[in-house]
Short mmCIF file of C-alpha atoms in Angstrom, two decimals:
data_model
loop_
_atom_site.label_atom_id
_atom_site.label_comp_id
_atom_site.label_asym_id
_atom_site.label_seq_id
_atom_site.Cartn_x
_atom_site.Cartn_y
_atom_site.Cartn_z
CA UNK A 578 25.57 10.28 12.01
CA UNK A 579 23.13 8.36 14.13
CA UNK A 580 21.99 5.00 12.87
CA UNK A 581 18.36 4.39 11.99
CA UNK A 582 16.28 1.21 12.02
CA UNK A 583 13.32 0.69 9.73
CA UNK A 584 11.15 -2.33 8.89
CA UNK A 585 12.28 -3.84 5.59
CA UNK A 586 8.83 -3.77 4.02
CA UNK A 587 5.26 -2.62 4.54
CA UNK A 588 2.01 -2.84 2.65
CA UNK A 589 -0.79 -0.33 2.43
CA UNK A 590 -4.14 -0.19 0.68
CA UNK A 591 -4.68 2.61 -1.78
CA UNK A 592 -6.49 5.53 -0.19
CA UNK A 593 -5.51 4.56 3.33
CA UNK A 594 -2.86 6.20 5.46
CA UNK A 595 0.61 4.73 5.36
CA UNK A 596 2.52 4.99 8.63
CA UNK A 597 6.22 4.26 8.32
CA UNK A 598 8.16 3.95 11.58
CA UNK A 599 11.80 4.70 12.23
CA UNK A 600 13.97 4.23 15.29
CA UNK A 601 16.92 6.53 15.89
CA UNK A 602 17.73 6.03 19.55
CA UNK A 603 21.26 7.48 19.30
CA UNK A 604 20.21 10.76 17.72
CA UNK A 605 22.04 13.77 19.09
CA UNK A 606 20.64 17.18 19.86
CA UNK A 607 21.74 18.88 16.66
CA UNK A 608 20.64 16.13 14.30
CA UNK A 609 17.56 16.34 12.16
CA UNK A 610 15.33 13.52 10.98
CA UNK A 611 14.94 13.42 7.21
CA UNK A 612 12.76 11.28 5.01
CA UNK A 613 13.54 10.60 1.39
CA UNK A 614 12.07 8.10 -1.01
CA UNK A 615 13.26 6.42 -4.17
CA UNK A 616 10.67 5.44 -6.73
CA UNK A 617 11.86 2.56 -8.87
CA UNK A 618 15.34 3.51 -10.10
CA UNK A 619 14.93 7.28 -10.02
CA UNK A 620 17.05 9.54 -7.87
CA UNK A 621 16.02 9.88 -4.21
CA UNK A 622 13.35 12.48 -3.56
CA UNK A 623 13.15 14.64 -0.46
CA UNK A 624 9.90 14.30 1.48
CA UNK A 625 10.14 16.10 4.80
CA UNK A 626 12.44 16.80 7.74
CA UNK A 627 12.16 17.84 11.36
CA UNK A 628 14.15 18.50 14.50
CA UNK A 629 11.75 17.96 17.38
CA UNK A 630 8.39 19.36 16.42
CA UNK A 631 5.89 17.57 14.26
CA UNK A 632 5.97 18.75 10.67
CA UNK A 633 3.52 18.65 7.78
CA UNK A 634 3.85 19.56 4.13
CA UNK A 635 1.94 18.80 0.96
CA UNK A 636 3.41 15.32 0.74
CA UNK A 637 3.42 13.96 4.27
CA UNK A 638 3.46 14.46 8.01
CA UNK A 639 6.35 13.71 10.33
CA UNK A 640 5.69 12.79 13.93
CA UNK A 641 8.74 12.80 16.23
CA UNK A 642 8.45 11.42 19.75
CA UNK A 643 9.21 13.71 22.63
CA UNK A 644 12.49 11.93 23.43
CA UNK A 645 13.35 12.07 19.69
CA UNK A 646 14.32 8.44 19.66
CA UNK A 647 11.78 7.49 17.04
CA UNK A 648 9.59 9.01 14.38
CA UNK A 649 6.77 8.14 12.01
CA UNK A 650 6.25 9.31 8.46
CA UNK A 651 2.59 9.49 7.53
CA UNK A 652 1.31 9.51 3.97
CA UNK A 653 -2.32 10.44 4.62
CA UNK A 654 -3.90 8.99 1.48
CA UNK A 655 -1.51 6.59 -0.19
CA UNK A 656 -1.72 6.13 -3.95
CA UNK A 657 -0.13 3.54 -6.22
CA UNK A 658 2.48 6.14 -7.14
CA UNK A 659 3.66 6.17 -3.53
CA UNK A 660 5.09 2.67 -3.96
CA UNK A 661 8.78 3.24 -3.30
CA UNK A 662 11.66 2.69 -0.91
CA UNK A 663 11.42 5.13 1.99
CA UNK A 664 14.57 6.16 3.81
CA UNK A 665 14.71 7.62 7.30
CA UNK A 666 17.99 9.51 7.70
CA UNK A 667 19.51 11.38 10.58
CA UNK A 668 21.85 14.21 9.69
CA UNK A 669 23.23 17.41 11.13
CA UNK A 670 21.12 19.32 8.69
CA UNK A 671 21.41 22.29 6.34
CA UNK A 672 23.82 22.19 3.49
CA UNK A 673 26.61 20.65 5.54
CA UNK A 674 24.90 17.36 6.06
CA UNK A 675 25.81 14.41 3.92
CA UNK A 676 23.05 11.82 3.85
CA UNK A 677 23.69 8.32 5.17
CA UNK A 678 21.22 5.95 3.55
CA UNK A 679 20.25 2.66 5.14
CA UNK A 680 18.24 -0.16 3.61
CA UNK A 681 14.98 1.74 3.95
CA UNK A 682 11.42 0.42 3.95
CA UNK A 683 9.89 -0.89 0.76
CA UNK A 684 6.32 0.42 0.80
CA UNK A 685 3.94 -1.32 -1.55
CA UNK A 686 0.57 0.32 -2.09
CA UNK A 687 -2.09 -2.12 -3.28
CA UNK A 688 -5.24 -1.26 -5.25
CA UNK B 176 13.35 25.65 -13.04
CA UNK B 177 15.43 22.79 -14.38
CA UNK B 178 16.33 20.04 -11.96
CA UNK B 179 19.66 18.33 -11.45
CA UNK B 180 20.81 16.73 -14.67
CA UNK B 181 23.36 14.01 -15.20
CA UNK B 182 25.12 12.77 -18.27
CA UNK B 183 25.28 10.16 -19.60
CA UNK B 184 22.30 8.23 -18.33
CA UNK B 185 24.05 4.95 -19.06
CA UNK B 186 27.66 4.06 -19.73
CA UNK B 187 29.14 0.68 -20.53
CA UNK B 188 32.92 0.46 -20.54
CA UNK B 189 35.56 -2.21 -20.28
CA UNK B 190 37.72 -2.75 -17.26
CA UNK B 191 40.73 -0.49 -17.41
CA UNK B 192 39.07 2.21 -19.45
CA UNK B 193 38.30 5.73 -18.28
CA UNK B 194 34.84 7.22 -17.83
CA UNK B 195 33.77 10.73 -16.94
CA UNK B 196 30.38 11.42 -15.45
CA UNK B 197 28.90 14.89 -15.46
CA UNK B 198 26.46 16.58 -13.13
CA UNK B 199 24.75 19.91 -13.66
CA UNK B 200 23.23 21.13 -10.40
CA UNK B 201 20.24 23.39 -10.08
CA UNK B 202 21.31 26.91 -11.00
CA UNK B 203 22.54 28.85 -7.99
CA UNK B 204 23.09 25.82 -5.78
CA UNK B 205 26.49 26.13 -4.14
CA UNK B 206 26.43 22.65 -2.66
CA UNK B 207 26.93 19.62 -4.84
CA UNK B 208 27.10 16.02 -3.66
CA UNK B 209 28.04 12.76 -5.31
CA UNK B 210 26.62 9.43 -4.13
CA UNK B 211 26.64 5.96 -5.58
CA UNK B 212 24.86 2.66 -5.19
CA UNK B 213 26.79 -0.42 -6.16
CA UNK B 214 24.93 -3.65 -6.77
CA UNK B 215 23.00 -4.86 -3.75
CA UNK B 216 24.39 -2.18 -1.49
CA UNK B 217 23.05 0.97 0.06
CA UNK B 218 23.42 4.43 -1.44
CA UNK B 219 26.77 5.76 -0.24
CA UNK B 220 28.07 9.31 0.00
CA UNK B 221 31.18 10.04 -2.04
CA UNK B 222 31.93 13.73 -1.67
CA UNK B 223 30.58 17.22 -1.18
CA UNK B 224 31.54 20.43 -2.97
CA UNK B 225 30.84 23.91 -1.73
CA UNK B 226 31.18 25.99 -4.86
CA UNK B 227 34.48 24.77 -6.32
CA UNK B 228 36.00 23.55 -3.05
CA UNK B 229 35.86 20.01 -1.73
CA UNK B 230 34.17 20.25 1.64
CA UNK B 231 34.16 16.54 2.40
CA UNK B 232 35.63 13.76 0.29
CA UNK B 233 35.62 11.11 2.98
CA UNK B 234 33.50 8.75 0.91
CA UNK B 235 35.76 8.56 -2.13
CA UNK B 236 36.74 4.90 -2.37
CA UNK B 237 40.27 5.29 -3.73
CA UNK B 238 42.52 7.42 -5.91
CA UNK B 239 41.03 6.04 -9.11
CA UNK B 240 38.19 8.50 -8.54
CA UNK B 241 38.70 12.18 -9.27
CA UNK B 242 35.99 14.78 -8.83
CA UNK B 243 36.19 18.35 -10.03
CA UNK B 244 33.94 21.35 -10.02
CA UNK B 245 35.67 24.09 -11.93
CA UNK B 246 34.02 27.49 -11.58
CA UNK B 247 31.57 26.17 -9.06
CA UNK B 248 29.00 25.15 -11.63
CA UNK B 249 28.90 21.67 -13.09
CA UNK B 250 30.93 18.80 -11.70
CA UNK B 251 32.66 15.82 -13.22
CA UNK B 252 33.55 12.51 -11.68
CA UNK B 253 36.26 10.61 -13.47
CA UNK B 254 37.01 6.96 -12.87
CA UNK B 255 40.44 5.92 -14.16
CA UNK B 256 41.04 3.05 -14.61
CA UNK B 257 37.61 1.55 -14.08
CA UNK B 258 37.28 -1.74 -12.23
CA UNK B 259 34.41 -4.22 -12.19
CA UNK B 260 33.39 -3.20 -8.66
CA UNK B 261 32.80 0.37 -9.84
CA UNK B 262 29.61 -0.73 -11.57
CA UNK B 263 26.54 0.87 -10.11
CA UNK B 264 24.41 3.98 -10.22
CA UNK B 265 26.05 7.32 -9.52
CA UNK B 266 23.79 10.07 -8.21
CA UNK B 267 24.44 13.74 -7.97
CA UNK B 268 22.52 16.08 -5.68
CA UNK B 269 22.54 19.79 -5.05
CA UNK B 270 21.22 22.25 -2.53
CA UNK B 271 21.44 25.96 -1.92
CA UNK B 272 23.30 27.44 1.02
CA UNK B 273 21.39 26.99 4.26
CA UNK B 274 18.74 24.77 2.70
CA UNK B 275 17.82 21.40 4.10
CA UNK B 276 16.63 19.31 1.20
CA UNK B 277 18.95 17.83 -1.38
CA UNK B 278 17.69 17.56 -4.93
CA UNK B 279 18.88 14.47 -6.70
CA UNK B 280 19.49 13.86 -10.35
CA UNK B 281 18.27 10.76 -12.17
CA UNK B 282 21.65 9.06 -11.87
CA UNK B 283 24.17 7.58 -14.27
CA UNK B 284 24.20 3.81 -14.53
CA UNK B 285 27.79 2.66 -15.01
CA UNK B 286 28.53 -0.87 -16.12
CA UNK B 287 32.13 -2.04 -16.21
CA UNK B 288 32.64 -5.30 -18.12
#
């Protein structure tokens, strides 16, 4: 699986958009970009995934650059409950893909 | 719909003892994964079941770890004998065939003293 690079920590004000970057310059053509988060000591939670097009769901938006070497997860209106560790993961996708977690980005949302 | 459940939530055992962790995936999910996070480290993949078959066990650390999934439903992960470095949080995840997102359980916190 391709390696990803994320900033170790970020801050965001409540109600503002949180933009979390991720570099995955060695991503291959059949690999998807996934985002998961872990709130406190709970199990990781799936957020969103994409291959090359931008994606949006009820939780977040995923913007993938045209060369697919980087992406940005956007939480449009961050709340205190969004404080968590966010993981950007590259995987071959579907049910065959084991997830390779890195250190992630600790996002702290401030009042 | 019930989520992925794991039992026990916490386990404290002495070095050399045996512990069995259990994971109940979401009903109908053929794929079941085990991961763990040991202290200060990243979450690491252990193995992947498709129904009752081991699809990928490349992450199993050594032969003290035995995973089973009889009947393709729940799974157990046995550690025998436990060592101090096995302490950590063990997560189970499941997903249906062809799906992309893995659903994680709350984890079992294992402490070996």
